[in-house]
PDB file of C-alpha atoms in Angstrom:
ATOM      1  CA  PRO A  99     -25.145   6.600 -10.520  1.00 70.00           C
ATOM      2  CA  LYS A 100     -24.697   3.565 -13.066  1.00 91.00           C
ATOM      3  CA  TYR A 101     -21.556   2.733 -10.784  1.00 95.00           C
ATOM      4  CA  VAL A 102     -22.282   3.790  -7.649  1.00 95.00           C
ATOM      5  CA  GLN A 103     -22.864   1.230  -4.992  1.00 95.00           C
ATOM      6  CA  GLN A 104     -22.410   3.303  -2.014  1.00 94.00           C
ATOM      7  CA  VAL A 105     -22.003   6.309  -0.728  1.00 95.00           C
ATOM      8  CA  GLN A 106     -21.305   7.275   3.183  1.00 95.00           C
ATOM      9  CA  VAL A 107     -19.428   9.792   5.090  1.00 94.00           C
ATOM     10  CA  THR A 108     -16.945   8.287   7.897  1.00 88.00           C
ATOM     11  CA  CYS A 109     -16.794   9.355  11.692  1.00 84.00           C
ATOM     12  CA  HIS A 110     -13.855  11.803  10.140  1.00 83.00           C
ATOM     13  CA  GLY A 111     -15.931  13.601   7.862  1.00 86.00           C
ATOM     14  CA  GLU A 112     -14.610  11.880   4.764  1.00 88.00           C
ATOM     15  CA  LEU A 113     -16.417  10.963   2.080  1.00 94.00           C
ATOM     16  CA  GLU A 114     -16.313   7.362   0.624  1.00 96.00           C
ATOM     17  CA  VAL A 115     -17.920   5.687  -2.425  1.00 96.00           C
ATOM     18  CA  MET A 116     -17.966   2.427  -3.213  1.00 96.00           C
ATOM     19  CA  ILE A 117     -18.265   1.278  -7.094  1.00 96.00           C
ATOM     20  CA  HIS A 118     -18.825  -1.164  -9.189  1.00 95.00           C
ATOM     21  CA  PRO A 119     -15.365  -2.393 -10.569  1.00 92.00           C
ATOM     22  CA  ASP A 120     -16.454  -1.468 -14.394  1.00 92.00           C
ATOM     23  CA  GLY A 121     -16.794   2.257 -13.094  1.00 94.00           C
ATOM     24  CA  VAL A 122     -13.251   2.779 -12.186  1.00 93.00           C
ATOM     25  CA  VAL A 123     -12.479   5.081 -15.381  1.00 94.00           C
ATOM     26  CA  PRO A 124     -15.950   6.757 -15.570  1.00 96.00           C
ATOM     27  CA  VAL A 125     -16.380   7.552 -12.065  1.00 97.00           C
ATOM     28  CA  LEU A 126     -12.621   8.848 -12.237  1.00 97.00           C
ATOM     29  CA  THR A 127     -13.130  10.909 -15.163  1.00 97.00           C
ATOM     30  CA  PHE A 128     -16.237  12.353 -13.938  1.00 96.00           C
ATOM     31  CA  LEU A 129     -14.638  13.362 -10.462  1.00 96.00           C
ATOM     32  CA  ARG A 130     -11.932  14.693 -12.453  1.00 96.00           C
ATOM     33  CA  ASP A 131     -13.600  16.865 -14.626  1.00 96.00           C
ATOM     34  CA  HIS A 132     -16.881  18.051 -13.100  1.00 95.00           C
ATOM     35  CA  THR A 133     -17.383  21.651 -12.188  1.00 91.00           C
ATOM     36  CA  ASN A 134     -18.707  20.683  -8.684  1.00 93.00           C
ATOM     37  CA  ALA A 135     -16.088  17.967  -8.049  1.00 93.00           C
ATOM     38  CA  GLN A 136     -12.474  19.114  -9.438  1.00 95.00           C
ATOM     39  CA  PHE A 137     -10.987  16.209  -7.731  1.00 96.00           C
ATOM     40  CA  LYS A 138      -8.036  16.636 -10.337  1.00 96.00           C
ATOM     41  CA  SER A 139      -5.241  15.298  -7.879  1.00 96.00           C
ATOM     42  CA  MET A 140      -4.719  11.943  -7.061  1.00 96.00           C
ATOM     43  CA  ALA A 141      -3.205  11.801  -3.435  1.00 96.00           C
ATOM     44  CA  ASP A 142      -3.043   7.947  -3.581  1.00 94.00           C
ATOM     45  CA  LEU A 143      -3.852   4.668  -4.443  1.00 93.00           C
ATOM     46  CA  THR A 144      -3.700   1.765  -2.407  1.00 92.00           C
ATOM     47  CA  ALA A 145      -5.305  -1.975  -1.658  1.00 90.00           C
ATOM     48  CA  VAL A 146      -6.636  -3.905   1.253  1.00 90.00           C
ATOM     49  CA  ASP A 147      -6.481  -7.442   1.295  1.00 88.00           C
ATOM     50  CA  VAL A 148      -9.168  -9.437   3.068  1.00 87.00           C
ATOM     51  CA  PRO A 149      -9.208 -12.594   2.627  1.00 84.00           C
ATOM     52  CA  THR A 150     -12.186 -13.954   4.020  1.00 89.00           C
ATOM     53  CA  ARG A 151     -14.294 -11.782   0.997  1.00 89.00           C
ATOM     54  CA  THR A 152     -15.391 -13.404  -2.043  1.00 91.00           C
ATOM     55  CA  ASN A 153     -13.793 -10.369  -3.931  1.00 90.00           C
ATOM     56  CA  ARG A 154     -11.084  -9.944  -1.247  1.00 87.00           C
ATOM     57  CA  PHE A 155      -9.380  -7.261  -3.070  1.00 89.00           C
ATOM     58  CA  GLU A 156     -10.455  -3.831  -2.370  1.00 92.00           C
ATOM     59  CA  ILE A 157      -8.402  -1.305  -4.165  1.00 92.00           C
ATOM     60  CA  VAL A 158      -8.903   2.416  -2.773  1.00 95.00           C
ATOM     61  CA  TYR A 159      -8.355   5.920  -4.687  1.00 96.00           C
ATOM     62  CA  ASN A 160      -7.882   8.805  -2.290  1.00 97.00           C
ATOM     63  CA  LEU A 161      -8.541  12.293  -4.602  1.00 97.00           C
ATOM     64  CA  LEU A 162      -7.860  15.877  -3.547  1.00 96.00           C
ATOM     65  CA  SER A 163      -9.891  19.012  -5.153  1.00 95.00           C
ATOM     66  CA  LEU A 164      -7.262  21.720  -4.681  1.00 95.00           C
ATOM     67  CA  GLN A 165     -10.175  24.327  -5.859  1.00 94.00           C
ATOM     68  CA  PHE A 166     -12.392  23.227  -2.769  1.00 94.00           C
ATOM     69  CA  ASN A 167      -9.902  21.932  -0.633  1.00 93.00           C
ATOM     70  CA  SER A 168     -11.883  18.787  -0.145  1.00 93.00           C
ATOM     71  CA  ARG A 169     -11.174  14.486  -0.416  1.00 94.00           C
ATOM     72  CA  ILE A 170     -12.972  11.956  -1.847  1.00 96.00           C
ATOM     73  CA  ARG A 171     -11.959   7.984  -1.157  1.00 97.00           C
ATOM     74  CA  VAL A 172     -13.329   6.070  -4.396  1.00 97.00           C
ATOM     75  CA  LYS A 173     -13.114   2.113  -3.427  1.00 96.00           C
ATOM     76  CA  THR A 174     -13.774  -0.798  -5.651  1.00 94.00           C
ATOM     77  CA  TYR A 175     -13.026  -4.443  -5.370  1.00 92.00           C
ATOM     78  CA  THR A 176     -11.919  -7.552  -7.264  1.00 88.00           C
ATOM     79  CA  ASP A 177     -10.855 -11.223  -6.913  1.00 84.00           C
ATOM     80  CA  GLU A 178      -7.322 -12.908  -7.523  1.00 80.00           C
ATOM     81  CA  LEU A 179      -8.449 -13.376 -11.343  1.00 79.00           C
ATOM     82  CA  THR A 180     -10.472 -10.563 -12.225  1.00 82.00           C
ATOM     83  CA  PRO A 181      -8.199  -7.381 -13.924  1.00 82.00           C
ATOM     84  CA  VAL A 182      -9.472  -3.702 -12.746  1.00 87.00           C
ATOM     85  CA  ASP A 183      -9.117  -1.140 -15.641  1.00 88.00           C
ATOM     86  CA  SER A 184      -6.309   1.222 -15.181  1.00 88.00           C
ATOM     87  CA  SER A 185      -6.626   4.888 -14.347  1.00 90.00           C
ATOM     88  CA  VAL A 186      -3.336   6.200 -15.783  1.00 89.00           C
ATOM     89  CA  SER A 187      -5.690   7.761 -18.821  1.00 91.00           C
ATOM     90  CA  VAL A 188      -7.273   9.390 -15.845  1.00 95.00           C
ATOM     91  CA  HIS A 189      -4.385  10.197 -13.312  1.00 94.00           C
ATOM     92  CA  LYS A 190      -0.637  10.078 -14.558  1.00 92.00           C
ATOM     93  CA  ALA A 191       0.193   9.533 -10.617  1.00 90.00           C
ATOM     94  CA  ALA A 192      -1.854   6.240 -10.870  1.00 89.00           C
ATOM     95  CA  ASN A 193       0.766   4.334 -12.723  1.00 86.00           C
ATOM     96  CA  TRP A 194       3.642   3.771  -9.821  1.00 86.00           C
ATOM     97  CA  TYR A 195       0.618   3.536  -7.564  1.00 89.00           C
ATOM     98  CA  GLU A 196      -0.597   0.742  -9.665  1.00 86.00           C
ATOM     99  CA  ARG A 197       2.489  -0.827  -9.895  1.00 82.00           C
ATOM    100  CA  GLU A 198       2.842  -0.844  -6.307  1.00 86.00           C
ATOM    101  CA  VAL A 199      -0.537  -2.763  -5.700  1.00 86.00           C
ATOM    102  CA  TRP A 200       0.723  -5.369  -8.530  1.00 81.00           C
ATOM    103  CA  ASP A 201       3.801  -5.907  -6.396  1.00 77.00           C
ATOM    104  CA  MET A 202       1.964  -6.359  -3.167  1.00 81.00           C
ATOM    105  CA  TYR A 203      -0.919  -8.124  -4.380  1.00 78.00           C
ATOM    106  CA  GLY A 204      -0.157  -9.764  -7.838  1.00 63.00           C
ATOM    107  CA  VAL A 205       3.657 -11.370  -7.043  1.00 40.00           C
ATOM    108  CA  PHE A 206       4.084 -14.088  -4.875  1.00 35.00           C
ATOM    109  CA  GLY A 207       6.961 -16.590  -4.203  1.00 35.00           C
ATOM    110  CA  TYR A 208      10.414 -16.134  -5.428  1.00 37.00           C
ATOM    111  CA  VAL A 209      10.331 -14.255  -8.581  1.00 46.00           C
ATOM    112  CA  GLU A 210      11.954 -11.347 -10.940  1.00 52.00           C
ATOM    113  CA  VAL A 211       9.800  -8.305 -11.590  1.00 56.00           C
ATOM    114  CA  ARG A 212       9.642  -6.459 -14.630  1.00 63.00           C
ATOM    115  CA  TYR A 213       7.313  -3.938 -16.749  1.00 66.00           C
ATOM    116  CA  ASP A 214       6.156  -5.474 -19.693  1.00 70.00           C
ATOM    117  CA  ASP A 215       5.128  -3.253 -22.802  1.00 75.00           C
ATOM    118  CA  GLU A 216       3.527  -5.242 -24.611  1.00 79.00           C
ATOM    119  CA  LEU A 217       0.861  -6.227 -21.292  1.00 74.00           C
ATOM    120  CA  LYS A 218       1.501  -2.762 -20.000  1.00 73.00           C
ATOM    121  CA  ARG A 219       2.062  -4.160 -16.653  1.00 70.00           C
ATOM    122  CA  VAL A 220       4.604  -5.356 -14.215  1.00 68.00           C
ATOM    123  CA  VAL A 221       4.670  -9.382 -15.002  1.00 65.00           C
ATOM    124  CA  ALA A 222       6.979 -11.480 -12.911  1.00 62.00           C
ATOM    125  CA  GLU A 223       9.207 -14.482 -13.988  1.00 63.00           C
ATOM    126  CA  PRO A 224      10.551 -17.457 -12.142  1.00 59.00           C
ATOM    127  CA  VAL A 225      14.232 -16.746 -10.712  1.00 56.00           C
ATOM    128  CA  GLN A 226      16.852 -19.406 -10.938  1.00 58.00           C
ATOM    129  CA  LEU A 227      18.621 -19.757  -7.191  1.00 52.00           C
ATOM    130  CA  ALA A 228      22.293 -20.272  -7.944  1.00 56.00           C
ATOM    131  CA  GLN A 229      23.170 -21.281  -4.400  1.00 53.00           C
ATOM    132  CA  GLU A 230      21.095 -22.246  -1.253  1.00 57.00           C
ATOM    133  CA  PHE A 231      20.020 -19.556   1.138  1.00 56.00           C
ATOM    134  CA  ARG A 232      22.323 -18.674   3.714  1.00 57.00           C
ATOM    135  CA  LYS A 233      21.816 -19.545   7.094  1.00 59.00           C
ATOM    136  CA  LEU A 234      22.464 -16.453   9.309  1.00 56.00           C
ATOM    137  CA  ASP A 235      22.895 -16.674  13.117  1.00 60.00           C
ATOM    138  CA  LEU A 236      20.739 -13.709  14.291  1.00 58.00           C
ATOM    139  CA  SER A 237      21.737 -13.280  17.655  1.00 63.00           C
ATOM    140  CA  SER A 238      23.714 -10.335  18.949  1.00 60.00           C
ATOM    141  CA  PRO A 239      27.360 -10.172  18.786  1.00 61.00           C
ATOM    142  CA  TRP A 240      27.187  -8.420  22.394  1.00 58.00           C
ATOM    143  CA  GLU A 241      25.761 -11.790  23.661  1.00 59.00           C
ATOM    144  CA  ALA A 242      29.247 -13.339  23.723  1.00 60.00           C
ATOM    145  CA  PHE A 243      30.041 -10.991  26.836  1.00 57.00           C
ATOM    146  CA  PRO A 244      27.724 -12.173  29.534  1.00 58.00           C
ATOM    147  CA  ALA A 245      28.226  -8.666  31.507  1.00 57.00           C
ATOM    148  CA  HIS A 246      27.535  -6.326  28.605  1.00 52.00           C
ATOM    149  CA  ARG A 247      24.401  -5.319  30.277  1.00 54.00           C
ATOM    150  CA  SER A 248      25.181  -4.986  34.038  1.00 57.00           C
ATOM    151  CA  GLU A 249      25.888  -1.893  35.805  1.00 57.00           C
ATOM    152  CA  PRO A 250      29.510  -1.814  37.181  1.00 55.00           C
ATOM    153  CA  GLU A 251      29.437  -2.021  40.874  1.00 60.00           C
ATOM    154  CA  SER A 252      30.071   1.634  42.633  1.00 57.00           C
ATOM    155  CA  PRO A 253      32.899   1.350  45.395  1.00 59.00           C
ATOM    156  CA  LYS A 254      31.240   1.220  48.195  1.00 60.00           C
ATOM    157  CA  LEU A 255      32.687   3.378  51.167  1.00 58.00           C
ATOM    158  CA  GLU A 256      32.017   2.755  54.931  1.00 65.00           C
ATOM    159  CA  PRO A 257      31.264   6.144  57.071  1.00 64.00           C
ATOM    160  CA  GLY A 258      33.958   8.497  57.612  1.00 62.00           C
ATOM    161  CA  GLU A 259      36.316   6.787  54.601  1.00 62.00           C
ATOM    162  CA  THR A 260      37.703   8.966  51.966  1.00 59.00           C
ATOM    163  CA  LYS A 261      38.504   7.546  48.881  1.00 56.00           C
TER     164      LYS A 261
END
């Protein structure tokens, strides 16, 4: 209850819990370990960018309880500068998902992405482009043949004629 800010059941009967960003690890640990929950499987972790909000990023954890055949969606929020604690200590499957979220929402421009063992996250480094961007002609090569889409005319036979 300390971190839970809102609980709702969606129109499809799915349980959603909105939590404070500081509560990611404690809430996910509780949902994994508590006897009446047992959400031991992380099905997905993703993010939603809503630029009109102050805390524009909504982090979404989709969990599955095989024991009770139920799902729960845990949501939290953050802005461009405030990090959210990693959930890898609770669910090992979160490792790749967190990297994807970082790549999608934390990397901008022309950059090279690599994993930094010291920072324990994906980092971006500027790339020096050795050549100008190519200007590609995106028109179809078939446009050179003006009649490539038109149906060939079938011969018209007058009544009584044979082919």
